[in-house]
Short mmCIF file of C-alpha atoms and ligand atoms in Angstrom, two decimals:
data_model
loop_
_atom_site.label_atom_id
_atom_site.label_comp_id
_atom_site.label_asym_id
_atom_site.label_seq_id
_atom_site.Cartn_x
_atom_site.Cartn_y
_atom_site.Cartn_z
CA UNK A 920 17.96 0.62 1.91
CA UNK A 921 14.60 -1.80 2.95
CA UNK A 922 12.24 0.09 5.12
CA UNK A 923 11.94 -1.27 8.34
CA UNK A 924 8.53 -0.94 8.56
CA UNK A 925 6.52 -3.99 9.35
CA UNK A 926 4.17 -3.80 6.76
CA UNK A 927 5.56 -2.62 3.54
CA UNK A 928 4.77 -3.88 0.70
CA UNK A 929 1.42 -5.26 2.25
CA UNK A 930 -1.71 -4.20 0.87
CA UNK A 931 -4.66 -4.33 3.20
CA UNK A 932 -8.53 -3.24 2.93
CA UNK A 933 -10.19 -1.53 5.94
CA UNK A 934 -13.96 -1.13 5.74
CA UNK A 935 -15.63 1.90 7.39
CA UNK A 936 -12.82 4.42 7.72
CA UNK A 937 -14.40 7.78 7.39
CA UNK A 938 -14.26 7.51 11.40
CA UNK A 939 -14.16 5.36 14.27
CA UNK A 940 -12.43 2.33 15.18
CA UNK A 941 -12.27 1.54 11.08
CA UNK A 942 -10.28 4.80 11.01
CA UNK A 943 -7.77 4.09 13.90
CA UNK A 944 -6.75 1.09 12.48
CA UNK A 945 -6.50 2.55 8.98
CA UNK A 946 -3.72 5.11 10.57
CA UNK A 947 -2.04 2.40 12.53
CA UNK A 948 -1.75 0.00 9.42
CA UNK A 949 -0.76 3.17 7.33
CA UNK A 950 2.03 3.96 9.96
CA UNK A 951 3.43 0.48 9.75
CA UNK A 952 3.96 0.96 6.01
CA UNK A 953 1.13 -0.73 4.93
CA UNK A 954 -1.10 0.15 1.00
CA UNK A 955 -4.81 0.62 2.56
CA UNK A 956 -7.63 0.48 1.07
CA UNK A 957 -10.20 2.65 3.09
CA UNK A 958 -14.66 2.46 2.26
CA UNK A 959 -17.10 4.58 3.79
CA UNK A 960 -20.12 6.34 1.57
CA UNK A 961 -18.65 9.88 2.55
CA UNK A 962 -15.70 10.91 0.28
CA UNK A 963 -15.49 14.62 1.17
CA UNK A 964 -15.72 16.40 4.76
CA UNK A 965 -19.41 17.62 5.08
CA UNK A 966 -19.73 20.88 6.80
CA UNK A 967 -22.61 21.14 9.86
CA UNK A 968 -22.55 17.33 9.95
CA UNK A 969 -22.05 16.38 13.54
CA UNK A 970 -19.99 13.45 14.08
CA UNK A 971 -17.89 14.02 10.89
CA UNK A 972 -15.55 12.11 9.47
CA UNK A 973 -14.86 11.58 5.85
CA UNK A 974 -12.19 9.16 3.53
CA UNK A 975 -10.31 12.33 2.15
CA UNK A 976 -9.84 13.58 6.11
CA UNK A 977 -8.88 9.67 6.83
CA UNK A 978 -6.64 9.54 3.55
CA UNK A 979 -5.09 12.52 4.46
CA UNK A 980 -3.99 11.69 8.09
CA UNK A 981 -3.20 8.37 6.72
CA UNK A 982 -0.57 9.84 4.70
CA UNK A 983 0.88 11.85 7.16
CA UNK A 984 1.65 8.76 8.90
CA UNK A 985 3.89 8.26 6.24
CA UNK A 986 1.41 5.37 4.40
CA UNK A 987 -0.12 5.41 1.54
CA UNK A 988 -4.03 5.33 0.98
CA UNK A 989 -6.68 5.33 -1.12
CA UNK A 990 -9.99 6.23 -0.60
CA UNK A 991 -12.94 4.01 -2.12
CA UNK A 992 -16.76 5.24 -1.61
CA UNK A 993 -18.28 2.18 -1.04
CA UNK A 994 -21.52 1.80 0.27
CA UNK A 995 -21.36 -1.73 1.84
CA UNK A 996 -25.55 -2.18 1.93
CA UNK A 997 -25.21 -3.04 -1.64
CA UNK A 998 -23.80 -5.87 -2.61
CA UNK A 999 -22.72 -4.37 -6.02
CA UNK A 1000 -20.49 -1.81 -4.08
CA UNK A 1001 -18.77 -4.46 -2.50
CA UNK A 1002 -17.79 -6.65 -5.61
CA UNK A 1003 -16.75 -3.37 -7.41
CA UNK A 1004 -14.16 -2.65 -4.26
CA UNK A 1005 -12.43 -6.05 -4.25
CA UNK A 1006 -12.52 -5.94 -8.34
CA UNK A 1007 -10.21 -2.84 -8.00
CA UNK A 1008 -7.96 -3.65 -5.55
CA UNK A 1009 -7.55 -6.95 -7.27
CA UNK A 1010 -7.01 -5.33 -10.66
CA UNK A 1011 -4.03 -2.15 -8.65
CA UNK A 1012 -2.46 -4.63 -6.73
CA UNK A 1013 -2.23 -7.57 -9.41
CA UNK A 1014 -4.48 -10.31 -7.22
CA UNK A 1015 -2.91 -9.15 -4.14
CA UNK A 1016 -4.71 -8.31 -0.57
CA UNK A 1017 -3.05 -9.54 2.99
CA UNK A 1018 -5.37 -8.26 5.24
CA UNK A 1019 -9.25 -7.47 5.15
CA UNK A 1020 -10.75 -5.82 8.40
CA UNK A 1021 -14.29 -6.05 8.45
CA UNK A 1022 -15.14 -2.83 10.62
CA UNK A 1023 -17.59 -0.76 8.48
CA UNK A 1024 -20.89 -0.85 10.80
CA UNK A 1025 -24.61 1.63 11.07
CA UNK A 1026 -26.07 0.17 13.94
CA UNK A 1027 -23.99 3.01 16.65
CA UNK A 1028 -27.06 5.63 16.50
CA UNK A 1029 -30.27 3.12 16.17
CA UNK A 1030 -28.18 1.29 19.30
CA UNK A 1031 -28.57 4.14 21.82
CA UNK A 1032 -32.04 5.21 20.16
CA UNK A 1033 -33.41 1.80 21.65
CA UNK A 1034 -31.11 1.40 24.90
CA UNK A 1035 -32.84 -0.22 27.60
CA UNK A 1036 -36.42 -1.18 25.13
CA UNK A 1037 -37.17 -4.48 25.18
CA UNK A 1038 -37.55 -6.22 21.30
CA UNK A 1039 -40.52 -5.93 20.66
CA UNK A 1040 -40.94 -2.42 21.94
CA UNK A 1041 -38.62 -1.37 19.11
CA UNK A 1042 -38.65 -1.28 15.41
CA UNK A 1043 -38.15 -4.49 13.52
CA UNK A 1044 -35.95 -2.29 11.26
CA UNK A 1045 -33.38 -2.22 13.82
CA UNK A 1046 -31.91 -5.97 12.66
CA UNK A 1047 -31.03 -4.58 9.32
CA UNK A 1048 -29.90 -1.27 10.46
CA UNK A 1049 -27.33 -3.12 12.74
CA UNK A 1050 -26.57 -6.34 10.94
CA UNK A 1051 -26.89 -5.55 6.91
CA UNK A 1052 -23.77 -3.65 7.26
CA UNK A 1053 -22.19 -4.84 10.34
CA UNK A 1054 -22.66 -8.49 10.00
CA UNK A 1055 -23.88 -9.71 6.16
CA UNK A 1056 -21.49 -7.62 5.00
CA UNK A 1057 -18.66 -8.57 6.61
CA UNK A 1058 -19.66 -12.20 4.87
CA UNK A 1059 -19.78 -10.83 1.94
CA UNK A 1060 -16.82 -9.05 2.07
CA UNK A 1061 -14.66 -12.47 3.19
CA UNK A 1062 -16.40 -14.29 0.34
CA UNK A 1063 -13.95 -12.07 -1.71
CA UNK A 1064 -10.86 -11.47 0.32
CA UNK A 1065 -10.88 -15.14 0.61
CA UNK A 1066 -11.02 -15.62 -3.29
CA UNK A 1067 -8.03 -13.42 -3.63
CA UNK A 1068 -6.04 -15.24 -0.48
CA UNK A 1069 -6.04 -18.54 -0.75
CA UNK A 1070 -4.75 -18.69 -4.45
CA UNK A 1071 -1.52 -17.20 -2.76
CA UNK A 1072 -1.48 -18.95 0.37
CA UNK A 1073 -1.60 -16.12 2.73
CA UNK A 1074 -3.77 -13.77 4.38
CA UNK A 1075 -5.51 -12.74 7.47
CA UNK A 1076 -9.14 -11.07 7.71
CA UNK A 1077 -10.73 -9.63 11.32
CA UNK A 1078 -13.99 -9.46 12.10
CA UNK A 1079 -14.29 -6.40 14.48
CA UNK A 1080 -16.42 -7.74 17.00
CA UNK A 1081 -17.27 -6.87 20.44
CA UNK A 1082 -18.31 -8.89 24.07
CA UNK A 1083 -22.11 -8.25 23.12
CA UNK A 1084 -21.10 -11.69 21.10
CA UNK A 1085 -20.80 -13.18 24.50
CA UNK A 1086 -23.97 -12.17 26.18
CA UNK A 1087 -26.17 -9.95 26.43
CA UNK A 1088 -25.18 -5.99 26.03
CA UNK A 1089 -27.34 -3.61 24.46
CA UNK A 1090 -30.02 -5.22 22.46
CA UNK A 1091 -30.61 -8.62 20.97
CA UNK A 1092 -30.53 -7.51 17.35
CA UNK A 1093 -26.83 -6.29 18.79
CA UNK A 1094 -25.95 -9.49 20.44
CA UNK A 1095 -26.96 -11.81 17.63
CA UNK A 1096 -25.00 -9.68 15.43
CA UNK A 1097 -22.03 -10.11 17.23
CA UNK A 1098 -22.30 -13.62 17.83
CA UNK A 1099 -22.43 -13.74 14.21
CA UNK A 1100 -19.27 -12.22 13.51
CA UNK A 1101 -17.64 -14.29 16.05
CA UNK A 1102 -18.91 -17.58 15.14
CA UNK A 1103 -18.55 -16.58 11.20
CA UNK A 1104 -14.68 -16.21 12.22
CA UNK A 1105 -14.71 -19.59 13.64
CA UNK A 1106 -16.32 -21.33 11.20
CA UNK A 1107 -14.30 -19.78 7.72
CA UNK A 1108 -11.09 -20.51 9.61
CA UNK A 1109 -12.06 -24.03 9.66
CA UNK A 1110 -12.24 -23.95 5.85
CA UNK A 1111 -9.29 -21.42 5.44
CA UNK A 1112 -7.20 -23.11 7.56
CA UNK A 1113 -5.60 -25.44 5.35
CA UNK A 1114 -4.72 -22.60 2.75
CA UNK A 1115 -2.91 -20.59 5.36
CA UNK A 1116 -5.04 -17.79 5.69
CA UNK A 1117 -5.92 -16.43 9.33
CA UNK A 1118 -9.54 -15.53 10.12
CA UNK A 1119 -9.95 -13.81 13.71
CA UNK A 1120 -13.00 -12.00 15.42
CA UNK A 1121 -11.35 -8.84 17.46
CA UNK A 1122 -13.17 -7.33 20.59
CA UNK A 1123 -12.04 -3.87 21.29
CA UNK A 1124 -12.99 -2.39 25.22
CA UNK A 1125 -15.34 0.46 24.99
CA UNK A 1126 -13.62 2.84 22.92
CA UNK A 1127 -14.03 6.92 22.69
CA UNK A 1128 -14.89 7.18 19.24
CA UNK A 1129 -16.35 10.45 17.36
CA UNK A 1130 -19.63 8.84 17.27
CA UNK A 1131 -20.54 7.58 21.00
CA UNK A 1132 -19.00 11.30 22.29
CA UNK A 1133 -21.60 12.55 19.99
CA UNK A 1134 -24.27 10.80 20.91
CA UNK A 1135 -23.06 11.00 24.82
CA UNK A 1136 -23.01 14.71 24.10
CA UNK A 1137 -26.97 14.73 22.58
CA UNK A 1138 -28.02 11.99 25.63
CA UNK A 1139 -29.48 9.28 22.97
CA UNK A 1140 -28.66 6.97 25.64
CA UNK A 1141 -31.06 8.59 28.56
CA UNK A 1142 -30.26 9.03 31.67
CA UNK A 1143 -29.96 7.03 34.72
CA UNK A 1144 -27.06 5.11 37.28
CA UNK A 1145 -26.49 2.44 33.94
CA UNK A 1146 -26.08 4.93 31.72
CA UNK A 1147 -23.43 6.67 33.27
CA UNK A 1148 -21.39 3.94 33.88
CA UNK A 1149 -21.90 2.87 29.97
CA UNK A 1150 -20.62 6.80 29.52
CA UNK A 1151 -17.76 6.91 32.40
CA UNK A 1152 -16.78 3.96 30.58
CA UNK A 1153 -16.51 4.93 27.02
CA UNK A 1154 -15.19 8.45 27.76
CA UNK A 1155 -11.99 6.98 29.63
CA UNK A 1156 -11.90 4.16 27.02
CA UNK A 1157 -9.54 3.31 24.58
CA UNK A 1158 -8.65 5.37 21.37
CA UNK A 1159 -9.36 4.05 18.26
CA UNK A 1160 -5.89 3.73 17.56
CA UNK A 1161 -5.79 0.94 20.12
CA UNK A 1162 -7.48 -1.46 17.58
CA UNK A 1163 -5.77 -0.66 15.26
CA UNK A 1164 -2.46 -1.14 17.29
CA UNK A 1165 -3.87 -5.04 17.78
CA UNK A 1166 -4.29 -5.57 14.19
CA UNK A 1167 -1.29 -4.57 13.24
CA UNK A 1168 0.82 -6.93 15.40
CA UNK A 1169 -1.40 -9.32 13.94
CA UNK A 1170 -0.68 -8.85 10.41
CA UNK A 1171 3.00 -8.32 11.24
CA UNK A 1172 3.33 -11.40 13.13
CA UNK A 1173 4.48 -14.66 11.09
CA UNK A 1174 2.78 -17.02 13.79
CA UNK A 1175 -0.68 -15.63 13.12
CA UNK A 1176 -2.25 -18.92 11.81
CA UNK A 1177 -1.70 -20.06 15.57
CA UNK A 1178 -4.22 -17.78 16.52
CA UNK A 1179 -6.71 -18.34 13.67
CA UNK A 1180 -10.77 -19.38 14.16
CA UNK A 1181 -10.27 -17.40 17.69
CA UNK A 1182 -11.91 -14.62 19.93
CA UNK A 1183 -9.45 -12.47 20.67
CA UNK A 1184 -9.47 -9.16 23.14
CA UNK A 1185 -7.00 -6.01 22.37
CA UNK A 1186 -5.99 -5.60 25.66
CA UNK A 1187 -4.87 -9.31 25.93
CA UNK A 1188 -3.02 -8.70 22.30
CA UNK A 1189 -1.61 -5.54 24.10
CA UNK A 1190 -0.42 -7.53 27.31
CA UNK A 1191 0.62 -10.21 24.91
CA UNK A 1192 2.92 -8.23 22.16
CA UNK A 1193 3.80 -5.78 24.70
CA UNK A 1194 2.39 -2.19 22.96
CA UNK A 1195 0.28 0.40 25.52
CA UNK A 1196 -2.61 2.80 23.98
CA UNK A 1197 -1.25 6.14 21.87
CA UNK A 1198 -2.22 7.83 25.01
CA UNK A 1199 0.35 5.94 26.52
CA UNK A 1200 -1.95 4.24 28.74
CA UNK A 1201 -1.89 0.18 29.49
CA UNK A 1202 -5.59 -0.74 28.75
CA UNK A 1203 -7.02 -3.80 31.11
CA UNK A 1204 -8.67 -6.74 29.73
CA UNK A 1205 -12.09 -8.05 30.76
CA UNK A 1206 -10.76 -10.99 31.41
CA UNK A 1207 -8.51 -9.52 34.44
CA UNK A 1208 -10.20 -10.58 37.31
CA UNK A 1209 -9.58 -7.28 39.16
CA UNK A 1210 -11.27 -5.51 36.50
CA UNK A 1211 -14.13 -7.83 35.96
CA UNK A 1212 -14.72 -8.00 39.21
CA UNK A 1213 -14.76 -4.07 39.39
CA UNK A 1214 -16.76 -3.56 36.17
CA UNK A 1215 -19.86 -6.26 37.44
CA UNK A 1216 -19.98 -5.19 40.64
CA UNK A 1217 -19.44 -1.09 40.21
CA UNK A 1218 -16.45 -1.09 42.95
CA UNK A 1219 -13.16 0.24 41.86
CA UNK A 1220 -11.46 -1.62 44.82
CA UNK A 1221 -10.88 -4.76 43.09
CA UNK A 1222 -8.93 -3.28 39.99
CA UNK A 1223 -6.72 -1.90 42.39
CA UNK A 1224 -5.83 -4.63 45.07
CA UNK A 1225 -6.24 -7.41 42.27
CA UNK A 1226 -3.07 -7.69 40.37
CA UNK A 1227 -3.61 -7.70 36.36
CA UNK A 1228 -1.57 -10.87 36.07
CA UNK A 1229 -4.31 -12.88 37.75
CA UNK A 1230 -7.05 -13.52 34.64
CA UNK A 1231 -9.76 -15.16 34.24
CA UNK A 1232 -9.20 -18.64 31.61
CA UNK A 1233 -10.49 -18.19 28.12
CA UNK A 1234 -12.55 -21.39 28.60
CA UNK A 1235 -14.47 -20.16 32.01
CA UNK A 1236 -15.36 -16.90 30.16
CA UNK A 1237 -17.27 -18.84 27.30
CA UNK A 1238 -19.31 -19.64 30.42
CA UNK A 1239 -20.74 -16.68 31.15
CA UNK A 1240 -22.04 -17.28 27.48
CA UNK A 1241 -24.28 -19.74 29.68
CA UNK A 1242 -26.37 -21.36 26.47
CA UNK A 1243 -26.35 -24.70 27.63
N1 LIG B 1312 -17.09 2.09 19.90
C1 LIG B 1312 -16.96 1.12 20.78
O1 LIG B 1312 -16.90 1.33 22.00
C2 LIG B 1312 -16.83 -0.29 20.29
C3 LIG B 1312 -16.38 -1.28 21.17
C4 LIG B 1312 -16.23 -2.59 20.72
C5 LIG B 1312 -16.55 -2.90 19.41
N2 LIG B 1312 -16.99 -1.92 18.56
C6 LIG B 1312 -17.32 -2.30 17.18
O2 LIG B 1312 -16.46 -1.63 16.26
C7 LIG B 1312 -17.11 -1.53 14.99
C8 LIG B 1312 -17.02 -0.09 14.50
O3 LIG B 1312 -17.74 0.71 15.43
P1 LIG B 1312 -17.47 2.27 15.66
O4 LIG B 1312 -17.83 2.53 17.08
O5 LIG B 1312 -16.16 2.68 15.14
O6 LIG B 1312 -18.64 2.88 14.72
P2 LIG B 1312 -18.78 4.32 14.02
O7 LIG B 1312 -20.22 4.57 13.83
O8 LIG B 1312 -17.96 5.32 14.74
O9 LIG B 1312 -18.05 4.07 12.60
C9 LIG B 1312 -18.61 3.19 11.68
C10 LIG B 1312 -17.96 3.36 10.34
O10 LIG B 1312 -18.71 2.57 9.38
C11 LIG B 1312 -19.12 3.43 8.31
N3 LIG B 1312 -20.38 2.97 7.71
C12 LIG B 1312 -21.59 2.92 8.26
N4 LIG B 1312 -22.50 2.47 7.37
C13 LIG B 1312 -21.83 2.26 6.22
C14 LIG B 1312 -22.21 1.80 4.93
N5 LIG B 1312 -23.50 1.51 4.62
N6 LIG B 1312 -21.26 1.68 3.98
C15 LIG B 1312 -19.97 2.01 4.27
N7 LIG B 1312 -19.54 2.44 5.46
C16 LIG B 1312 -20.47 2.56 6.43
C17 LIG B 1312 -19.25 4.80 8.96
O11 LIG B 1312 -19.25 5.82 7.99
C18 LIG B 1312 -18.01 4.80 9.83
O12 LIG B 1312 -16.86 5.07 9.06
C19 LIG B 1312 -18.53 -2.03 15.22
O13 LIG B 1312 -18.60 -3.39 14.86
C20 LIG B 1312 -18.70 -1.88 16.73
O14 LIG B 1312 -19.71 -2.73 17.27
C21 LIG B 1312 -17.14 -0.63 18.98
#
């Protein structure tokens, strides 16, 4: 009998799994039948390591989702790592890979190490600690998903992104970064395009990962009326599941290219393919005005006497990018 899942048969890579968003959407492609591919430098659990995480845990829970995985260590600062992962998957899956999810990123920690310090005031280190993994990469990475795509005419590679690509959040090292995985989205669909292969940048809300409770938990981020909104915000935020919920509608749905070279927010994929959070709960969008409106101006009132139909238009939100 066929299996009814929506991705068998499909083999997909996800980058950064030990943990994380990488690992929620590992388990929800897994779940949906899919062959992944999971990196990360940590193969085995490490005991007394504090945030955890590891690709034998992911692999694991993976397969108890009923898909099958397999672990590559992979570390994706060196550029050697990286051609020796897509040289295996294209040598076990004969040339095959449908979707690559650029997620694998080291920037979390040095982030809330440097929250609310000006540029200059912080080490210069900080670019590469945020954007060697979680932005050259990810180019790298695409040069060779796209190699093995567009000889079979099919495909789809996110760039897990974030609104910090829209202005500022965080720090500019952050920002730039993200802008950079948006605009690198953009910019290979225009050349992909014609091939049929789908290249989207993905912005998750705040999400609850292992990590951020962690570093909640050791107050990297300080103290103060900001930082406990940034912390109300990411402890009621959305699993890591969530994203992973969003990318696989994507790479089950056979309109994708319609959507290709855009930004697009998991909430609005949620709203728009009708699936809630595996906590059961229906995550907002920023671009719901009540929400917005709540979130910038710290007042809970508008979320709740604004209904969620009424949203902001994709084209007034590049706006507030406000570069011109
Ligand atoms: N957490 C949030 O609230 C949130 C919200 C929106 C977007 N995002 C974005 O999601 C992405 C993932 O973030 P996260 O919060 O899950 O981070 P995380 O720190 O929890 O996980 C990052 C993953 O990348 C792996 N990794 C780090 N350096 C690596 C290297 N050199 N080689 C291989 N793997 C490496 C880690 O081991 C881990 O598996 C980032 O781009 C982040 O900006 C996060």
């Amino acid at each position: 009998m066929a299996s009814l899942k929506p991705l068998a048969g499909k083999v997909c890579i996800v980058t950064g799994a030990t943990r994380g968003i990488g690992k929620g959407i590992a388990l929800q492609l897994g779940a949906a039948g899919a062959t992944v591919y999971i990196t990360g430098r940590t193969l085995k659990k490490r005991e007394g390591d504090p945030v955890g995480g590891s690709l034998e845990e992911t692999a694991s829970e993976v397969k108890k989702k009923g898909g099958d995985c397999i672990p590559v260590q992979c570390d994706h600062s060196k550029d050697n790592d990286i051609k020796a992962l897509f040289d295996r998957v294209s040598r076990d899956q004969d040339g095959q890979l449908d979707v690559l999810v650029n997620n694998a990123y080291s920037g979390v920690q040095a982030i809330a190490n440097a929250y609310n310090k000006p540029f200059w005031e912080q080490d210069p280190g900080v670019w590469d600690e945020i954007n060697v993994v979680g932005l050259r990469n990810h180019y790298i990475c695409s040069v060779y998903a796209a190699k093995l795509m567009v000889p079979r005419k099919r495909g789809l590679i996110v760039n897990v992104s974030s609104a910090g690509g829209l202005s500022y959040i965080f720090n500019v090292a952050y920002g730039v970064g993200k802008e950079g995985c948006d605009r690198m989205a953009v910019d290979c669909a225009i050349e992909l395009k014609k091939h049929n292969v789908a290249f989207v940048s993905l912005w998750p809300g705040a999400v609850r990962t292992e990590n951020l409770i962690h570093i909640i938990n050791e107050k990297s981020f300080g103290e103060g009326k900001d930082v406990k909104i940034l912390e109300e915000a990411i402890t009621s935020g959305e699993t890591p599941e969530y994203a992973g919920l969003a990318v696989t509608h994507l790479a089950a749905d056979p309109n994708v290219m319609k959507k290709t070279g855009r930004i697009l927010i998991a909430a609005d994929l949620g709203n728009e393919y009708g699936f809630v959070d595996v906590d059961g709960v229906r995550r907002s969008s920023m671009r719901e005005l009540g929400f917005a409106l709540s979130f910038t101006t710290k007042s809970p009132i508008f979320k709740k006497i604004i209904p969620s139909f009424i949203r902001i238009p994709c084209w007034m939100l590049s706006l507030a990018g406000n570069k011109f």
